[in-house]
mmCIF file of C-alpha atoms and ligand atoms in Angstrom:
data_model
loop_
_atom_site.group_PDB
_atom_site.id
_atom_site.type_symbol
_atom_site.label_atom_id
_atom_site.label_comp_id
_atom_site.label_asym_id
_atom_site.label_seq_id
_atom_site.Cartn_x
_atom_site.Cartn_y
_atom_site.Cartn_z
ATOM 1 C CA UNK A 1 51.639 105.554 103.007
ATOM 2 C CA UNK A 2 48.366 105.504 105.285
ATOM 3 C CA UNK A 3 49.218 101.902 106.209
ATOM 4 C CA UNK A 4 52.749 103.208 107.035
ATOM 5 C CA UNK A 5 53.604 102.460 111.051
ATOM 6 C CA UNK A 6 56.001 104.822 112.320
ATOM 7 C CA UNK A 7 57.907 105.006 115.460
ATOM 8 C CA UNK A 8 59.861 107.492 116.973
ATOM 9 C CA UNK A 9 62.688 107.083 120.120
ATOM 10 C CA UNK A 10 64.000 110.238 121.950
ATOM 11 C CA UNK A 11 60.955 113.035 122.639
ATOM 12 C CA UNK A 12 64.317 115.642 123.339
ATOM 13 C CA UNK A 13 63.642 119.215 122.486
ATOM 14 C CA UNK A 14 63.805 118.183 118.632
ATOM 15 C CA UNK A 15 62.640 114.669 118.703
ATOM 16 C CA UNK A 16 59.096 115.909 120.722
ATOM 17 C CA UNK A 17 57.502 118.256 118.323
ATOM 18 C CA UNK A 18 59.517 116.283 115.162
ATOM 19 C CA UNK A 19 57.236 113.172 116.538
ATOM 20 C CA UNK A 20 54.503 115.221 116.872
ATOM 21 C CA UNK A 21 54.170 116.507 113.477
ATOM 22 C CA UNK A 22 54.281 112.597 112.197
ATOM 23 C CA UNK A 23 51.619 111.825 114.638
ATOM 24 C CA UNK A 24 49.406 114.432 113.166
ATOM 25 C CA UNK A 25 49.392 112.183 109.536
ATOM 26 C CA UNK A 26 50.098 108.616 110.708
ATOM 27 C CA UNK A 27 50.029 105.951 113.197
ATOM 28 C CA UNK A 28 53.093 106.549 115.018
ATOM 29 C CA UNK A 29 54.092 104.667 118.442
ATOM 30 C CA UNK A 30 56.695 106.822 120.642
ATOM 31 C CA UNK A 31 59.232 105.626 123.746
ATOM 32 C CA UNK A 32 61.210 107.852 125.601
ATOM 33 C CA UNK A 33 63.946 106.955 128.773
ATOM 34 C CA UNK A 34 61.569 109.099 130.751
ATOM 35 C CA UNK A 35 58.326 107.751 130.347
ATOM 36 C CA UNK A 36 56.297 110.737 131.357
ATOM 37 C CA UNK A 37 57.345 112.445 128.694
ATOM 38 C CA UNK A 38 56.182 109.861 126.186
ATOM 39 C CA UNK A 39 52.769 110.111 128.063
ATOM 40 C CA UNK A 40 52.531 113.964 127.644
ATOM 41 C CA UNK A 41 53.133 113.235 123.903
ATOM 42 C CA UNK A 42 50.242 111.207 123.289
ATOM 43 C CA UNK A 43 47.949 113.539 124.761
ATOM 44 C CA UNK A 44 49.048 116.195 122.857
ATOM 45 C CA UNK A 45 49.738 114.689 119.441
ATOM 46 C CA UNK A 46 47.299 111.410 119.842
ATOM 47 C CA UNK A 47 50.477 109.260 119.108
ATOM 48 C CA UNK A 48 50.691 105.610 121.352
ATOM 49 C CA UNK A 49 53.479 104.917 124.073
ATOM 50 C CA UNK A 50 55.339 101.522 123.112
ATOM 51 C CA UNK A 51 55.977 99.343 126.089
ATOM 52 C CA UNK A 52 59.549 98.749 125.021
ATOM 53 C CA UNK A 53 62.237 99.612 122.496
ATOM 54 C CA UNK A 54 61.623 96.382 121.202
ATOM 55 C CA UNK A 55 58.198 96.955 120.376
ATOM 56 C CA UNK A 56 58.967 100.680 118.837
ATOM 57 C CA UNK A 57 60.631 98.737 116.324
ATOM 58 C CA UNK A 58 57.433 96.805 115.245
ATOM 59 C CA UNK A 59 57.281 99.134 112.860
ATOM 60 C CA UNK A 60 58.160 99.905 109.674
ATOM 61 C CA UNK A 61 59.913 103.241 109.956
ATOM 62 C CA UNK A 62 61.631 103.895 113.129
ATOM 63 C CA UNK A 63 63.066 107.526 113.808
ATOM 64 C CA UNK A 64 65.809 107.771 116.559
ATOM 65 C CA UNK A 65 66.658 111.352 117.895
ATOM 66 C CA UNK A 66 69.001 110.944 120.781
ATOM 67 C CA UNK A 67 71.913 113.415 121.933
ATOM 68 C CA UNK A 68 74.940 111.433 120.348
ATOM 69 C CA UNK A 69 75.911 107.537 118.439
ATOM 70 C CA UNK A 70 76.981 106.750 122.240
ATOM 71 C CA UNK A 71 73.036 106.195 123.014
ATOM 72 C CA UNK A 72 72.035 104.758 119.396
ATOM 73 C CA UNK A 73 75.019 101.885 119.183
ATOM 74 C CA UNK A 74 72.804 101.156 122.593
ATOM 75 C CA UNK A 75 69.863 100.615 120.820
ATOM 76 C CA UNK A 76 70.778 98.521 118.722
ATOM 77 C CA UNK A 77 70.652 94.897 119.812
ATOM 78 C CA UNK A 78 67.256 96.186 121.432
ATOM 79 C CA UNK A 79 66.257 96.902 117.804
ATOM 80 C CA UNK A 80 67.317 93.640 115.944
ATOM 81 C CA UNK A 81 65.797 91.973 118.278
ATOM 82 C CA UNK A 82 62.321 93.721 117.685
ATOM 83 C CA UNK A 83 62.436 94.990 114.641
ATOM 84 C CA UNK A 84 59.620 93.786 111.522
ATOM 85 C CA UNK A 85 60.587 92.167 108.885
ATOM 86 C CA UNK A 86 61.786 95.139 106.160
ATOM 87 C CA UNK A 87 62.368 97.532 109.207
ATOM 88 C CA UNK A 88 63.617 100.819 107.963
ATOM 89 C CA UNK A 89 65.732 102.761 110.198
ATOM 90 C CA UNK A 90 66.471 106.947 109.977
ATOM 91 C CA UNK A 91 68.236 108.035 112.611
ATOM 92 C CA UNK A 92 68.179 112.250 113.226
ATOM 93 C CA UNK A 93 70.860 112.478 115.822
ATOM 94 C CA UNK A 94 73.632 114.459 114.583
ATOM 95 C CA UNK A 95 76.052 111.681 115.324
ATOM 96 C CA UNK A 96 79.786 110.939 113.756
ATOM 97 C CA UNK A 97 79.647 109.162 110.407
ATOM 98 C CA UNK A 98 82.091 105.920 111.512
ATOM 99 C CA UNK A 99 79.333 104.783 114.142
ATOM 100 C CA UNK A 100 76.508 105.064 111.147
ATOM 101 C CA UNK A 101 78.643 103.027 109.059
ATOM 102 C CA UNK A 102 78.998 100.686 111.943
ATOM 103 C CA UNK A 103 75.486 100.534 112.904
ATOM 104 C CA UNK A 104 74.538 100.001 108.907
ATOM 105 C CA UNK A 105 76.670 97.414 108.541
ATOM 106 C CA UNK A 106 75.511 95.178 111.766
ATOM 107 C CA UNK A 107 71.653 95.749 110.648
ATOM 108 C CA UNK A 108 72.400 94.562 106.956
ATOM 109 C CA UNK A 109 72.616 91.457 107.980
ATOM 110 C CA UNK A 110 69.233 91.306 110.049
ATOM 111 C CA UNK A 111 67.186 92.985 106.380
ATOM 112 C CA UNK A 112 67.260 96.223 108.581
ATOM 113 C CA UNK A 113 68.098 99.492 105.923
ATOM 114 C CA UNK A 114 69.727 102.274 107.741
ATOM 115 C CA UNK A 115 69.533 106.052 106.818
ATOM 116 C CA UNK A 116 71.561 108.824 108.802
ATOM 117 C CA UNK A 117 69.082 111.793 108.642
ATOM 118 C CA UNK A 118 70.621 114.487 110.911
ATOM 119 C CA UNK A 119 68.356 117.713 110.918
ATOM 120 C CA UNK A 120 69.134 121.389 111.171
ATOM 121 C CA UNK A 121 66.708 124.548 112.055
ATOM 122 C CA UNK A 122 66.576 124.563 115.775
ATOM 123 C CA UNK A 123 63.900 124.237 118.328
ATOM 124 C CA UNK A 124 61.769 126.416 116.237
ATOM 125 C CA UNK A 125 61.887 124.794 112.770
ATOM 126 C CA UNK A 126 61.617 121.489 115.056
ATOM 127 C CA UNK A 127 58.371 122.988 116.173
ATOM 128 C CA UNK A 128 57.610 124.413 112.808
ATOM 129 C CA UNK A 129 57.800 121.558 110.849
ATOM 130 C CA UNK A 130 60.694 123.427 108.834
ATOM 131 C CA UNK A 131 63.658 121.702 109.336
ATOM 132 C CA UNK A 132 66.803 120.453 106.963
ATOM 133 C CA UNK A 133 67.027 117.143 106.744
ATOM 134 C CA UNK A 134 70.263 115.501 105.522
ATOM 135 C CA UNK A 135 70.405 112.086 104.415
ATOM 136 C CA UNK A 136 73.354 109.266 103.937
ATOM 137 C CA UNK A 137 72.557 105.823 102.769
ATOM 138 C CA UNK A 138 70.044 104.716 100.033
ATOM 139 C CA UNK A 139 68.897 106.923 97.387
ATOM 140 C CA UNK A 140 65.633 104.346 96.455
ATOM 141 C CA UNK A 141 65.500 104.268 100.515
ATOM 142 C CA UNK A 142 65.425 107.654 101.021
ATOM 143 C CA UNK A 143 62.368 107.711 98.689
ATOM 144 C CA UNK A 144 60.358 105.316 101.085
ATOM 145 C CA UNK A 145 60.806 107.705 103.768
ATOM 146 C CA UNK A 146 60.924 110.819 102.193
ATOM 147 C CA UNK A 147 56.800 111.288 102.442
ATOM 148 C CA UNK A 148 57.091 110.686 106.467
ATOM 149 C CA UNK A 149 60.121 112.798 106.414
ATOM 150 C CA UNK A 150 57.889 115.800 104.499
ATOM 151 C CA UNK A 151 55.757 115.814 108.264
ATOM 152 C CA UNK A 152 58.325 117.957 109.501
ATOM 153 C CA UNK A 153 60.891 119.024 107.083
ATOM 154 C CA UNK A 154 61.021 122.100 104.236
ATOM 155 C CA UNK A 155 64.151 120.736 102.795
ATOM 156 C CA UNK A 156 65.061 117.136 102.419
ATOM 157 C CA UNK A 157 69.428 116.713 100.968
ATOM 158 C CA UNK A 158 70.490 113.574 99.890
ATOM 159 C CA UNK A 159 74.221 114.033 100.405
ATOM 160 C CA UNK A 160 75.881 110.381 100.108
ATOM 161 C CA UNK A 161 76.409 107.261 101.386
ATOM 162 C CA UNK A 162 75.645 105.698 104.855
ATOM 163 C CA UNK A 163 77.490 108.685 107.050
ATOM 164 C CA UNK A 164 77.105 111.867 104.784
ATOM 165 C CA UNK A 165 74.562 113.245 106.593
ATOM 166 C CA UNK A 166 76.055 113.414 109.724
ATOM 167 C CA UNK A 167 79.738 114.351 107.812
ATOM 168 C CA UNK A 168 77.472 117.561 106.582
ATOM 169 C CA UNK A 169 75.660 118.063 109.974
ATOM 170 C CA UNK A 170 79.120 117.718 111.907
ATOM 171 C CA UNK A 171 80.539 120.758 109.296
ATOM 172 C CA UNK A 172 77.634 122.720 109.826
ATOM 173 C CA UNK A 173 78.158 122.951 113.036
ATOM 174 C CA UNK A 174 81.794 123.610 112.953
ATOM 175 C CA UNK A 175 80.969 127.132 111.028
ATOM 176 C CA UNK A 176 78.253 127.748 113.981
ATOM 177 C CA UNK A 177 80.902 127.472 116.354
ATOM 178 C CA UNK A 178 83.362 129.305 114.290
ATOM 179 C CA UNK A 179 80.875 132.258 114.085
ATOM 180 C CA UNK A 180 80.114 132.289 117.623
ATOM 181 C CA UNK A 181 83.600 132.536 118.905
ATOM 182 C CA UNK A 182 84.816 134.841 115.733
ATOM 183 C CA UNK A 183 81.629 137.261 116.390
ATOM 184 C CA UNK A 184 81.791 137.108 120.171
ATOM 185 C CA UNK A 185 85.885 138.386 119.944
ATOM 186 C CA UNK A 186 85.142 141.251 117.492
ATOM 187 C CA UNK A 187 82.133 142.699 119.200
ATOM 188 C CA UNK A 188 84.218 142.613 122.273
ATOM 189 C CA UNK A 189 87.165 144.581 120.708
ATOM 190 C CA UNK A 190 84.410 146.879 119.058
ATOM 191 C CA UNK A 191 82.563 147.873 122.265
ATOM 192 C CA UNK A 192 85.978 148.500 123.832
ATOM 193 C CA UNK A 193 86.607 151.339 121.315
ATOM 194 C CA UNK A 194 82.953 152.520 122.328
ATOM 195 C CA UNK A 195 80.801 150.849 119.275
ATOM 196 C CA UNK A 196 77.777 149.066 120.857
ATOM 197 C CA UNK A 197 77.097 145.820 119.820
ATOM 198 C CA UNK A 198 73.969 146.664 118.687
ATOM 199 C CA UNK A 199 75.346 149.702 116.823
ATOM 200 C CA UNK A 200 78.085 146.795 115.080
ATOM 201 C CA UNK A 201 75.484 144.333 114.669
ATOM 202 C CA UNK A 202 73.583 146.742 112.673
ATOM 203 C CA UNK A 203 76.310 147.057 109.908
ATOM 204 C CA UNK A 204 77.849 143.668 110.079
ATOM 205 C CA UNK A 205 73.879 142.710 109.542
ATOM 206 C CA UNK A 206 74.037 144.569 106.082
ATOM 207 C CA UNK A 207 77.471 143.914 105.430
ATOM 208 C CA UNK A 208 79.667 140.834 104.453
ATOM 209 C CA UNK A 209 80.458 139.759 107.324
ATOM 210 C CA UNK A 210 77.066 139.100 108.718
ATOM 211 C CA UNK A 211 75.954 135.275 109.328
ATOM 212 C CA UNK A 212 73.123 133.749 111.040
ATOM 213 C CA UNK A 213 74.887 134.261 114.212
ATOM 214 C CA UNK A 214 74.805 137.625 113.844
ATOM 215 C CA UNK A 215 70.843 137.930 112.361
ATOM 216 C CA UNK A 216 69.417 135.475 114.478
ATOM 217 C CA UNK A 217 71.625 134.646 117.511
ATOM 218 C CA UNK A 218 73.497 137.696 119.240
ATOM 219 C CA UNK A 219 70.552 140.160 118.752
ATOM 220 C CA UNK A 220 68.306 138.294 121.467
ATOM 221 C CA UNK A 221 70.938 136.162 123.263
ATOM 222 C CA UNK A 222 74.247 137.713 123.406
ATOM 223 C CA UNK A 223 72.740 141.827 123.584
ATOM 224 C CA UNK A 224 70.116 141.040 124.893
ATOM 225 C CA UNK A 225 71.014 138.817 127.637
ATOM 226 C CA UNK A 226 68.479 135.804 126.890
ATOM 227 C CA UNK A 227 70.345 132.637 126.929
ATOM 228 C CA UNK A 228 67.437 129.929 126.605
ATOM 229 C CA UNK A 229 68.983 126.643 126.556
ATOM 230 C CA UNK A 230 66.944 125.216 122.853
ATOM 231 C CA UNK A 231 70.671 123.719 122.058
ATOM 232 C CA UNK A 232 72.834 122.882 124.889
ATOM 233 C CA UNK A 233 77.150 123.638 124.608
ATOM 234 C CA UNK A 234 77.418 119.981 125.256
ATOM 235 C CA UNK A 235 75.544 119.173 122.403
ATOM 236 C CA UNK A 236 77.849 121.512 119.967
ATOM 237 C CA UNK A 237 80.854 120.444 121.742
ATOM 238 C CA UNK A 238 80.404 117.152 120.308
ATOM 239 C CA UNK A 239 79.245 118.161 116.890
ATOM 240 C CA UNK A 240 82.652 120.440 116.564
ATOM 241 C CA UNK A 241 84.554 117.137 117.863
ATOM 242 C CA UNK A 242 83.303 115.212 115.304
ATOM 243 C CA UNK A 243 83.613 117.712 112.365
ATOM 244 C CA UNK A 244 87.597 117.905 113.845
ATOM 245 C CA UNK A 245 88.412 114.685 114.335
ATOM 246 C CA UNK A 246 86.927 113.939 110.450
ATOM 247 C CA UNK A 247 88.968 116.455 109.418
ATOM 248 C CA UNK A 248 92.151 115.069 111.490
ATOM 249 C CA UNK A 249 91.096 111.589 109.479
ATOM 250 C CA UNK A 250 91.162 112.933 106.060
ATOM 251 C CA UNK A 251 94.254 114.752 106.530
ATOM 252 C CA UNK A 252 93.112 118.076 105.943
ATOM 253 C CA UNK A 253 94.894 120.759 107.485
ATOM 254 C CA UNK A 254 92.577 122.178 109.535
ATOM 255 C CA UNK A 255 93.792 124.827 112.230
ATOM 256 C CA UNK A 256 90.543 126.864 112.518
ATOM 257 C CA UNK A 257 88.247 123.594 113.390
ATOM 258 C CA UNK A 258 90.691 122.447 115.898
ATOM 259 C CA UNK A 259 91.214 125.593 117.915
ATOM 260 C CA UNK A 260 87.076 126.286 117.737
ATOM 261 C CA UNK A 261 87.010 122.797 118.906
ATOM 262 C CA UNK A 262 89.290 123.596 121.542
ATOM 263 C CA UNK A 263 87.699 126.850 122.727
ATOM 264 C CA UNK A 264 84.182 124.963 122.629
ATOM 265 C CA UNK A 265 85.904 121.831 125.350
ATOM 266 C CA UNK A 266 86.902 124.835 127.552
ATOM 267 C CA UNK A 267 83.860 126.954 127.434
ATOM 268 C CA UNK A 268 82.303 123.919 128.373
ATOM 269 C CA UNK A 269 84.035 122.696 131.473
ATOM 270 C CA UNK A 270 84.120 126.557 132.533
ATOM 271 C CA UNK A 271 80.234 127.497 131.820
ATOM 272 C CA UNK A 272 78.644 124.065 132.291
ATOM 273 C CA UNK A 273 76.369 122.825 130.488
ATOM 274 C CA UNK A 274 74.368 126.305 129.124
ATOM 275 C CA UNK A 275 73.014 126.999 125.707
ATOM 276 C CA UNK A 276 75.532 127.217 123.179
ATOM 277 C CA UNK A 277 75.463 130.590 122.101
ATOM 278 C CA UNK A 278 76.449 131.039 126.144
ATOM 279 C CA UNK A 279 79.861 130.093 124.871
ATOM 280 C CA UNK A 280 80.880 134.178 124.234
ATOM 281 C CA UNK A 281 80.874 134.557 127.897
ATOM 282 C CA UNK A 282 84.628 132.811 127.787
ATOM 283 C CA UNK A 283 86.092 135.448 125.837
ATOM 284 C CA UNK A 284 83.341 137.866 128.236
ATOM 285 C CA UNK A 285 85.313 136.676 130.704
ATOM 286 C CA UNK A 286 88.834 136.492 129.375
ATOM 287 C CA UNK A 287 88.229 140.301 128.162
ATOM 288 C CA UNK A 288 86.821 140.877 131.579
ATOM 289 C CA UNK A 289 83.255 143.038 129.634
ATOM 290 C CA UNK A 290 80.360 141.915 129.423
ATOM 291 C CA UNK A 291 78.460 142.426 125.541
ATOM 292 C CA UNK A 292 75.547 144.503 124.934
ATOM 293 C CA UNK A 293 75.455 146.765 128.503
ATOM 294 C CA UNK A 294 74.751 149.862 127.114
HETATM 295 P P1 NDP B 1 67.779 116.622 124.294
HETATM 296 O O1 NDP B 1 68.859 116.526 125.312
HETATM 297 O O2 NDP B 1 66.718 117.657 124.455
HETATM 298 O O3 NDP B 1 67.035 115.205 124.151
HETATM 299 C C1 NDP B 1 67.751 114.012 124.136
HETATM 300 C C2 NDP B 1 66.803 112.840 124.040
HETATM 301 O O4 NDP B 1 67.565 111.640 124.125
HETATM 302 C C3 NDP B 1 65.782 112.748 125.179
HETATM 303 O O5 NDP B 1 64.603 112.153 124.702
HETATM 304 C C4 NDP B 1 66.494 111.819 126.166
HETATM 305 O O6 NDP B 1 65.618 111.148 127.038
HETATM 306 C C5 NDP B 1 67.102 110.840 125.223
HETATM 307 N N1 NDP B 1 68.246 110.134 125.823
HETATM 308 C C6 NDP B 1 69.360 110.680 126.359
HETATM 309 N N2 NDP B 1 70.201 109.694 126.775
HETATM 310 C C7 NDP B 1 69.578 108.516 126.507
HETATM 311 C C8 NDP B 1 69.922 107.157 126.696
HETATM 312 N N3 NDP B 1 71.089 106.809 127.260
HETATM 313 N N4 NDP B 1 69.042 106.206 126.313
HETATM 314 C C9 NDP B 1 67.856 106.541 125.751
HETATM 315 N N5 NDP B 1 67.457 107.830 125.536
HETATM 316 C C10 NDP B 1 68.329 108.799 125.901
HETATM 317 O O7 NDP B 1 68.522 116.791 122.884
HETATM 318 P P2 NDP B 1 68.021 117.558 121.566
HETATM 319 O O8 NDP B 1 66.648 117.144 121.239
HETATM 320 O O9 NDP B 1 68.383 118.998 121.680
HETATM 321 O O10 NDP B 1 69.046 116.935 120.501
HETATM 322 C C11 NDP B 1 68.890 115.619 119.968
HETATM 323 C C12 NDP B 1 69.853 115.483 118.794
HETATM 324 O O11 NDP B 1 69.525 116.468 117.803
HETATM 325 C C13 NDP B 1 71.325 115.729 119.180
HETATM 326 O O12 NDP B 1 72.153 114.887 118.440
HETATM 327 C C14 NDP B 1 71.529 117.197 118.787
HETATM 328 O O13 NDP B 1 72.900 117.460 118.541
HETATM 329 C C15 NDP B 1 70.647 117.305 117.568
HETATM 330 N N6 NDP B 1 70.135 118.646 117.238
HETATM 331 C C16 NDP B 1 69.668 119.500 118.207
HETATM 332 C C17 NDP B 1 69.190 120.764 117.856
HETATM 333 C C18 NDP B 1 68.667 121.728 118.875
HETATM 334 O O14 NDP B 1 68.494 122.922 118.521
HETATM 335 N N7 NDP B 1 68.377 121.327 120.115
HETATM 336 C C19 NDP B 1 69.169 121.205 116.452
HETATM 337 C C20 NDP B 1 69.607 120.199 115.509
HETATM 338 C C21 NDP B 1 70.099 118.993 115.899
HETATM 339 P P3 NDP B 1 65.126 111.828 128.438
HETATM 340 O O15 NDP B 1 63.914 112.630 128.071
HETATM 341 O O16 NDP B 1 64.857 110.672 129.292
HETATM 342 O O17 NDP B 1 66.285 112.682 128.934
#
């Protein structure tokens, strides 16, 4: 595995520390649209800026981390055209499954494997080197990786073929939005009868109805008015359109994805582009109160 060259594309708020923990073990060359961000990374982590994307993909695992398949599919003729001979690729973006079929499909016939390896944890499990990692494509390819994968995941789920990691990642983030929107609505309604949301949050937190939302979101963002952008709206936006429009394609009835999906494309032209849990000021400012003034 020591011989192992690694190379990582997109030093975002995930890929940067996800890089870094790789750097820490092995030889790993990084590129990044702006370059002084790549620069910053080798100082820090003692990884090596590649001139090109091309020459990222002299390698022989190459991580991509970018914000949707838009900016992969771009990559790709870069990629063929670099890549070494028995090139593996893993690509983390949570992207929609159809374009990771299509990108596995054009590589096969350049010897290039292709694993969709969309991660989950946030910012700080990024950082931590704790993050979910779920995997479509190769099982036996999977198990090449897995050791460079181990740099900065706790949890590594094989879920399927080529696209079954981003189907999971896109359904994750459906319930994230669903909990959002569904938490934001109640507290409101709550704090207009004269419960705090802290006071709520405190029995919803030892109660059923309690999510990670509710234990790890609202307590610092929504009450107490930090909204740090460590996962923009945009970002979930998409996720939420992919997990509807997959759900649209397999026919399932799926009411509660499509409205959250709806809600999301509205908080998002209305709000900009904030953090995501941001997106309970809509119903804020539909209910005209703000959560958590006590
Ligand atoms: P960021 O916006 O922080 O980073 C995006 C990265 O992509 C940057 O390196 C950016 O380069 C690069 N990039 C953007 N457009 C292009 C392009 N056209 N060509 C080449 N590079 C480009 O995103 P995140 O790190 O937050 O998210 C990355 C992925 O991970 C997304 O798919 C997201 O949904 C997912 N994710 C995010 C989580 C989070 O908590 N933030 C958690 C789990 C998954 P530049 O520096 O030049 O802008």
């Amino acid at each position: 595995m020591d011989a192992m060259k690694i190379a990582f594309i997109g030093l975002g708020l995930m890929g940067y520390p996800m890089a870094g923990h790789l750097a820490r073990t092995l030889e790993t060359l990084i590129w990044n649209r702006s370059a002084e961000k790549a620069v910053s990374h080798a100082q820090e982590f003692g990884s090596r800026v590649a001139g090109s994307i091309a020459d990222a993909a002299q390698s022989d695992i190459l991580f991509t981390c970018l914000p949707t398949s838009k900016e992969v599919l771009e990559l790709l003729p870069h990629i063929i055209t670099g890549a070494k001979a028995g090139l593996i690729w893993v690509d983390c973006t949570s992207g929609d499954p159809a374009s990771a079929r299509q990108i596995a499909l054009s590589l096969e016939a350049h010897g290039i494997r292709f694993l969709d390896a969309p991660v989950s944890g946030g910012v700080k499990g990024a950082i931590n080197g704790k993050l979910t990692v779920m995997v479509g494509g190769d099982a036996d390819t999977l198990e090449t990786v897995r050791p460079a994968l181990e740099t900065f995941a706790a949890k590594i789920v094989h879920c399927g073929p080529i696209g079954a990691g981003m189907a999971v990642k896109a359904a994750n983030q459906a319930l994230l939005g669903v909990n959002i929107l569904a938490l934001s609505e109640v507290l409101l309604g709550l704090e207009r009868q004269g419960v705090t949301s802290r006071t709520a949050l405190e029995v919803i937190n030892s109660s059923s109805g309690r999510s990670n939302v509710s234990q790890n979101l609202f307590p610092e963002r929504v009450i107490g008015r930090a909204f740090p952008n460590t996962f923009s709206l945009k970002l979930m936006t998409k996720d939420v359109r992919i997990a509807a429009q997959s759900l649209r394609e397999q026919q399932i009835p799926s009411p509660v994805t499509a409205l959250t999906e709806q809600l999301l494309e509205v908080a998002l032209r209305e709000l900009g582009d904030v953090d995501h849990v941001a997106a309970a000021q809509l119903l804020e400012r539909w209910a005209g109160l703000e959560l958590g003034v006590e």
